[in-house]
Amino acid sequence: GEYNVFPRTLKWSKMNLTYRIVNYTPDLTHSEVEKAFRKAFKVWSDVTPLNFTRIHNGTADIMISFGTKEHGDFYPFDGPSGLLAHAFPPGPNYGGDAHFDDDETWTSSSKGYNLFLVAAHEFGHSLGLDHSKDPGALMFPIYTYTGKSHFMLPDDDVQGIQSLYGPGDEDPNSKHPKT
């Protein structure tokens, strides 16, 4: 595979992870944002033993927030387009957290930037995957909208995440597109 893991193989030492949506973008309804994140985590839990549970207060393993420009982590966003989001590899404190640039237009369609697709990519980082060199991979660093109604995690990403956490019990989509 063309996938890469972070140096020193950063990964979570537990399979049950929590996430919290700290704030919301005005571009979508709260339920659209929640659905996009839920679907994005399912991409990864479908092919691993990982489970993701949403919590509503306190500190989660993966804290998700929307911000603009300098937003508190010394990695400022850059206004519309350019940098869309970033996430930190597994670890304490900032580890696993995902930040989305609220100067982007977030959508649940092909217009603007599709929050589900960007979140699925960022959560790959939150789980320990770096960028892939495979242009067809979800973890490839350039955003591409895939118009398919049912997103299938490409084989390169499956190999990458399973190299860290192993396969899950029952993969609902056993055919992963080879790229």
XYZ file of N, CA and C in Angstrom:
537
model
N 0.824 -1.203 0.000
C 0.000 0.000 0.000
C 0.856 1.250 0.000
N 0.235 2.327 -0.370
C 0.921 3.624 -0.399
C 0.667 4.423 0.874
N -0.125 3.853 1.786
C -0.453 4.561 3.023
C 0.805 4.813 3.854
N 0.731 5.793 4.718
C 1.829 6.068 5.645
C 1.250 6.238 7.037
N 2.001 5.794 8.044
C 1.613 6.071 9.424
C 2.590 7.116 9.955
N 2.212 7.789 11.013
C 3.105 8.813 11.551
C 4.369 8.155 12.104
N 5.500 8.889 12.108
C 6.727 8.327 12.692
C 6.448 7.870 14.127
N 7.137 6.835 14.576
C 6.930 6.276 15.906
C 5.551 5.620 16.035
N 4.868 5.391 14.943
C 3.559 4.735 14.947
C 2.705 5.171 16.123
N 2.170 6.361 16.018
C 1.274 6.855 17.046
C -0.086 6.217 16.836
N -0.592 5.548 17.859
C -1.931 4.975 17.756
C -2.565 4.971 19.134
N -3.876 4.835 19.161
C -4.579 4.748 20.440
C -4.339 3.367 21.031
N -4.214 3.309 22.349
C -3.964 2.017 22.996
C -5.281 1.369 23.417
N -6.406 1.997 23.079
C -7.719 1.437 23.422
C -8.593 1.460 22.178
N -9.616 0.648 22.160
C -10.478 0.549 20.976
C -11.760 1.378 21.117
N -12.106 1.768 22.344
C -13.318 2.560 22.553
C -12.934 4.013 22.762
N -13.236 4.836 21.768
C -12.837 6.245 21.800
C -14.066 7.140 21.893
N -13.877 8.293 22.536
C -14.975 9.256 22.644
C -14.673 10.465 21.771
N -15.737 11.117 21.318
C -15.569 12.377 20.600
C -16.606 13.373 21.094
N -16.270 14.640 20.947
C -17.176 15.706 21.356
C -17.157 16.800 20.297
N -18.339 17.245 19.903
C -18.463 18.371 18.975
C -18.548 19.629 19.832
N -17.462 20.400 19.848
C -17.359 21.543 20.760
C -18.227 22.708 20.280
N -18.249 22.945 18.964
C -19.071 24.018 18.397
C -19.450 23.645 16.970
N -20.271 24.469 16.361
C -20.839 24.137 15.053
C -20.552 25.231 14.041
N -20.572 24.853 12.753
C -20.482 25.827 11.669
C -21.883 26.378 11.397
N -21.996 27.653 11.032
C -23.315 28.171 10.652
C -23.783 27.672 9.280
N -22.895 26.984 8.544
C -23.224 26.569 7.171
C -24.247 25.436 7.113
N -24.321 24.639 8.164
C -25.180 23.452 8.169
C -25.986 23.426 9.464
N -27.082 22.656 9.475
C -27.830 22.501 10.727
C -27.007 21.636 11.683
N -27.336 21.704 12.964
C -26.637 20.864 13.941
C -26.762 19.391 13.558
N -27.961 18.977 13.134
C -28.127 17.554 12.824
C -27.325 17.151 11.585
N -27.166 18.051 10.609
C -26.334 17.734 9.431
C -24.867 17.569 9.834
N -24.392 18.440 10.727
C -23.008 18.349 11.215
C -22.819 17.031 11.966
N -23.755 16.717 12.860
C -23.655 15.491 13.659
C -23.673 14.255 12.764
N -24.532 14.279 11.737
C -24.618 13.140 10.813
C -23.312 12.983 10.029
N -22.737 14.094 9.557
C -21.476 14.034 8.795
C -20.370 13.411 9.644
N -20.256 13.836 10.911
C -19.208 13.302 11.783
C -19.477 11.834 12.123
N -20.737 11.499 12.383
C -21.082 10.110 12.701
C -20.719 9.195 11.526
N -21.085 9.614 10.313
C -20.758 8.840 9.102
C -19.248 8.737 8.899
N -18.526 9.828 9.189
C -17.071 9.843 8.996
C -16.383 8.868 9.953
N -16.856 8.779 11.199
C -16.276 7.806 12.129
C -16.621 6.377 11.695
N -17.823 6.186 11.158
C -18.261 4.848 10.741
C -17.375 4.298 9.619
N -16.859 5.177 8.749
C -15.923 4.759 7.698
C -14.785 3.939 8.314
N -14.281 4.399 9.462
C -13.134 3.745 10.107
C -13.565 2.606 11.033
N -14.684 2.755 11.733
C -15.109 1.684 12.647
C -15.596 0.450 11.877
N -16.054 0.648 10.618
C -16.509 -0.488 9.805
C -15.388 -1.472 9.489
N -14.142 -1.022 9.481
C -13.040 -1.892 9.036
C -12.031 -2.190 10.145
N -12.347 -1.788 11.385
C -11.444 -1.998 12.525
C -12.278 -2.402 13.742
N -11.629 -2.754 14.846
C -12.375 -2.994 16.090
C -12.719 -1.691 16.835
N -12.417 -0.531 16.245
C -12.648 0.738 16.943
C -14.138 1.050 17.090
N -14.484 1.647 18.231
C -15.845 2.149 18.472
C -15.751 3.609 18.864
N -16.695 4.415 18.395
C -16.702 5.851 18.695
C -18.008 6.226 19.377
N -17.898 6.878 20.526
C -19.076 7.308 21.277
C -19.017 8.806 21.468
N -20.120 9.470 21.158
C -20.177 10.925 21.318
C -20.489 11.280 22.766
N -19.745 12.225 23.322
C -20.082 12.765 24.642
C -20.400 14.251 24.477
N -21.155 14.805 25.407
C -21.658 16.172 25.248
C -20.954 17.197 26.126
N -20.160 16.740 27.090
C -19.354 17.702 27.852
C -18.125 17.007 28.396
N -17.225 17.795 28.977
C -15.970 17.221 29.444
C -15.013 17.011 28.279
N -13.924 16.322 28.557
C -12.876 16.145 27.556
C -12.994 14.779 26.903
N -13.165 14.783 25.591
C -13.215 13.533 24.824
C -11.825 13.237 24.273
N -11.619 12.004 23.820
C -10.352 11.665 23.157
C -10.169 12.554 21.929
N -11.244 12.703 21.153
C -11.201 13.488 19.915
C -12.145 14.675 20.072
N -11.579 15.855 20.265
C -12.368 17.082 20.396
C -12.461 17.708 19.010
N -13.681 17.983 18.560
C -13.910 18.490 17.206
C -14.407 19.924 17.304
N -13.759 20.839 16.579
C -14.231 22.227 16.633
C -14.047 22.926 15.298
N -14.806 24.005 15.142
C -14.693 24.897 13.988
C -14.046 26.183 14.467
N -13.103 26.709 13.694
C -12.454 27.965 14.064
C -11.929 28.658 12.825
N -11.453 29.894 13.002
C -10.870 30.627 11.875
C -9.508 31.177 12.290
N -8.664 31.440 11.287
C -7.342 32.053 11.487
C -6.623 31.416 12.691
N -6.091 32.244 13.602
C -5.433 31.696 14.800
C -6.545 31.247 15.752
N -6.603 29.956 16.041
C -7.720 29.441 16.842
C -7.243 28.676 18.072
N -6.020 29.011 18.517
C -5.596 28.498 19.820
C -4.578 27.381 19.814
N -4.114 26.921 18.649
C -3.150 25.811 18.658
C -1.844 26.131 17.924
N -1.649 27.407 17.555
C -0.424 27.838 16.862
C -0.303 27.303 15.437
N -1.376 26.720 14.915
C -1.431 26.317 13.505
C -2.601 27.058 12.867
N -2.428 28.352 12.567
C -3.584 29.149 12.129
C -4.134 28.699 10.783
N -5.435 28.879 10.617
C -6.056 28.682 9.309
C -5.827 29.927 8.462
N -6.149 29.790 7.144
C -5.706 30.805 6.174
C -6.850 31.452 5.398
N -8.056 31.485 5.963
C -9.167 32.077 5.217
C -9.720 31.086 4.206
N -10.576 31.564 3.278
C -11.239 30.642 2.350
C -10.262 29.825 1.501
N -10.617 28.581 1.249
C -9.858 27.555 0.539
C -8.450 27.413 1.113
N -7.482 26.863 0.379
C -6.190 26.563 1.020
C -6.373 25.454 2.041
N -5.961 25.715 3.262
C -6.075 24.733 4.345
C -7.536 24.611 4.774
N -8.086 23.395 4.722
C -9.507 23.185 5.044
C -9.710 22.797 6.499
N -8.767 22.017 7.014
C -8.927 21.438 8.347
C -7.598 20.804 8.714
N -7.415 20.497 9.982
C -6.263 19.688 10.364
C -6.606 18.885 11.608
N -5.837 17.832 11.813
C -6.067 16.988 12.977
C -4.724 16.524 13.500
N -4.708 16.218 14.779
C -3.481 15.811 15.457
C -3.479 14.297 15.623
N -2.304 13.671 15.461
C -2.245 12.218 15.641
C -2.560 11.827 17.089
N -2.825 10.532 17.333
C -3.230 10.094 18.670
C -2.256 10.522 19.757
N -2.808 10.823 20.921
C -1.987 11.204 22.060
C -2.804 12.005 23.045
N -2.166 12.420 24.150
C -2.891 13.201 25.161
C -3.121 14.641 24.706
N -3.872 15.389 25.479
C -4.149 16.809 25.220
C -4.718 17.022 23.821
N -3.957 17.727 22.944
C -4.430 17.979 21.579
C -4.531 16.709 20.746
N -3.872 15.647 21.154
C -3.815 14.419 20.357
C -5.200 13.965 19.927
N -5.341 13.672 18.637
C -6.616 13.200 18.104
C -7.593 14.296 17.727
N -7.364 15.517 18.214
C -8.343 16.586 17.983
C -8.378 16.999 16.516
N -9.560 17.407 16.059
C -9.766 17.807 14.663
C -10.376 19.198 14.621
N -9.761 20.079 13.849
C -10.220 21.464 13.706
C -10.587 21.727 12.252
N -11.727 22.372 12.050
C -12.231 22.672 10.704
C -12.272 24.180 10.514
N -11.784 24.651 9.359
C -11.701 26.088 9.076
C -13.088 26.630 8.742
N -13.612 27.513 9.607
C -14.958 28.027 9.386
C -15.008 29.148 8.362
N -13.861 29.491 7.755
C -13.898 30.386 6.597
C -14.243 29.614 5.321
N -14.330 28.275 5.419
C -14.782 27.483 4.266
C -16.302 27.436 4.256
N -16.859 27.086 3.094
C -18.292 26.799 3.012
C -18.460 25.291 3.116
N -19.000 24.830 4.248
C -19.183 23.399 4.493
C -20.553 22.974 3.998
N -20.606 21.826 3.313
C -21.871 21.364 2.749
C -22.041 19.870 2.985
N -23.247 19.395 2.654
C -23.476 17.944 2.656
C -23.666 17.478 1.212
N -23.144 18.263 0.256
C -23.293 17.935 -1.170
C -21.955 18.145 -1.876
N -22.012 18.333 -3.204
C -20.782 18.525 -3.975
C -20.350 19.988 -4.006
N -21.205 20.894 -3.568
C -20.833 22.318 -3.567
C -19.919 22.606 -2.377
N -19.120 23.663 -2.471
C -18.235 24.000 -1.349
C -17.379 22.797 -0.986
N -17.205 22.579 0.313
C -16.444 21.418 0.776
C -17.370 20.499 1.552
N -17.372 19.233 1.166
C -18.243 18.253 1.792
C -17.682 17.885 3.168
N -18.442 18.219 4.212
C -17.944 18.037 5.579
C -17.656 16.573 5.887
N -18.514 15.664 5.435
C -18.287 14.242 5.686
C -16.949 13.778 5.107
N -16.665 14.133 3.844
C -15.424 13.668 3.206
C -14.187 14.250 3.881
N -14.233 15.537 4.209
C -13.078 16.158 4.870
C -12.916 15.568 6.270
N -14.030 15.349 6.972
C -13.963 14.778 8.325
C -13.422 13.356 8.289
N -13.851 12.552 7.316
C -13.358 11.171 7.233
C -11.837 11.169 7.055
N -11.322 12.095 6.231
C -9.875 12.245 6.028
C -9.204 12.684 7.336
N -9.750 13.719 7.968
C -9.127 14.232 9.196
C -9.139 13.187 10.306
N -10.237 12.425 10.426
C -10.298 11.408 11.477
C -9.286 10.301 11.201
N -8.918 10.093 9.930
C -7.809 9.181 9.636
C -6.539 9.646 10.335
N -6.278 10.965 10.293
C -5.127 11.518 11.032
C -5.313 11.320 12.537
N -6.520 11.583 13.031
C -6.806 11.438 14.467
C -6.525 10.018 14.950
N -6.605 9.059 14.032
C -6.397 7.653 14.383
C -4.971 7.186 14.112
N -4.143 8.034 13.463
C -2.738 7.679 13.288
C -2.263 7.539 11.861
N -3.124 7.808 10.871
C -2.680 7.733 9.475
C -2.145 9.086 9.019
N -1.036 9.066 8.318
C -0.510 10.263 7.678
C -1.065 10.275 6.246
N -0.593 11.190 5.408
C -1.073 11.237 4.033
C -0.567 10.036 3.233
N -1.362 9.623 2.254
C -0.991 8.540 1.342
C -0.484 9.134 0.033
N 0.367 8.366 -0.659
C 0.818 8.789 -1.994
C -0.124 8.285 -3.084
N -1.112 7.487 -2.705
C -2.060 6.927 -3.674
C -3.143 7.964 -3.980
N -3.190 8.476 -5.225
C -4.154 9.544 -5.548
C -5.607 9.129 -5.363
N -5.871 7.818 -5.326
C -7.247 7.362 -5.125
C -7.620 7.190 -3.668
N -6.655 7.340 -2.762
C -6.907 7.076 -1.343
C -7.617 8.253 -0.672
N -8.423 7.946 0.325
C -9.045 8.997 1.138
C -7.961 9.848 1.801
N -6.834 9.231 2.180
C -5.772 9.947 2.880
C -4.814 10.676 1.930
N -5.115 10.697 0.630
C -4.350 11.541 -0.294
C -4.600 12.994 0.101
N -3.542 13.857 0.074
C -3.700 15.199 0.662
C -4.553 16.195 -0.114
N -5.032 15.845 -1.305
C -5.806 16.823 -2.080
C -7.284 16.454 -2.055
N -8.140 17.428 -1.708
C -9.581 17.191 -1.623
C -10.163 16.905 -2.999
N -10.892 15.810 -3.108
C -11.641 15.508 -4.333
C -13.027 15.062 -3.913
N -14.056 15.673 -4.492
C -15.416 15.228 -4.185
C -15.703 13.947 -4.952
N -16.130 12.905 -4.235
C -16.549 11.682 -4.922
C -18.066 11.685 -4.915
N -18.651 11.716 -6.080
C -20.094 11.871 -6.195
C -20.889 10.618 -5.884
N -20.206 9.536 -5.524
C -20.943 8.296 -5.269
C -21.854 8.481 -4.057
N -23.072 7.936 -4.168
C -24.015 8.109 -3.061
C -23.558 7.293 -1.849
N -22.884 6.169 -2.104
C -22.427 5.339 -0.984
C -20.898 5.320 -0.988
N -20.291 6.034 -0.071
C -18.830 6.126 -0.023
C -18.234 4.788 0.395
N -17.228 4.335 -0.332
C -16.504 3.121 0.032
C -15.057 3.490 0.326
N -14.568 3.073 1.465
C -13.188 3.382 1.835
C -12.234 2.635 0.903
N -11.353 3.367 0.187
C -10.414 2.679 -0.711
C -9.500 1.695 0.023
N -9.074 0.683 -0.720
C -8.278 -0.406 -0.163
C -6.997 0.088 0.522
N -6.344 1.112 -0.038
C -5.104 1.628 0.551
C -5.343 2.115 1.985
N -6.478 2.791 2.200
C -6.800 3.303 3.534
C -7.153 2.163 4.486
N -7.842 1.148 3.952
C -8.187 -0.023 4.767
C -6.898 -0.695 5.248
N -5.957 -0.914 4.319
C -4.678 -1.534 4.703
C -3.968 -0.695 5.760
N -3.988 0.632 5.557
C -3.297 1.517 6.490
C -3.862 1.442 7.891
N -5.180 1.570 8.012
C -5.788 1.598 9.349
C -5.703 0.225 10.002
N -5.803 -0.855 9.187
C -5.700 -2.200 9.759
C -4.274 -2.537 10.162
N -3.282 -1.854 9.574
C -1.895 -2.064 10.018
C -1.728 -1.540 11.447
N -2.581 -0.596 11.852
C -2.515 -0.040 13.207
C -3.411 -0.791 14.191
N -4.644 -1.121 13.769
C -5.644 -1.623 14.721
C -6.163 -3.024 14.419
N -5.766 -3.592 13.279
C -6.293 -4.896 12.896
C -7.690 -4.759 12.300
N -8.196 -5.859 11.716
C -9.518 -5.807 11.090
C -10.622 -5.857 12.142
N -11.805 -5.416 11.756
C -12.963 -5.528 12.647
C -13.572 -6.911 12.519
N -14.686 -7.129 13.231
C -15.356 -8.432 13.196
C -16.046 -8.644 11.862
N -16.824 -7.649 11.448
C -17.720 -7.829 10.312
C -17.667 -6.566 9.471
N -16.947 -6.626 8.368
C -16.870 -5.462 7.479
C -18.122 -5.450 6.593
N -18.998 -4.433 6.746
C -20.232 -4.423 5.949
C -19.995 -4.238 4.450
N -18.856 -3.684 4.060
C -18.557 -3.532 2.621
C -17.265 -4.258 2.323
N -17.357 -5.546 2.011
C -16.109 -6.306 1.869
C -15.331 -5.926 0.612
N -15.978 -5.290 -0.374
C -15.252 -4.898 -1.589
C -14.784 -3.456 -1.468
N -13.501 -3.268 -1.280
C -12.960 -1.913 -1.197
C -12.269 -1.593 -2.508
N -12.571 -0.425 -3.080
C -12.016 -0.117 -4.399
C -10.493 -0.107 -4.384
N -9.924 -0.862 -5.319
C -8.469 -0.822 -5.510
C -8.179 0.398 -6.372
N -7.166 1.176 -6.007
C -6.921 2.409 -6.768
C -5.621 2.305 -7.545
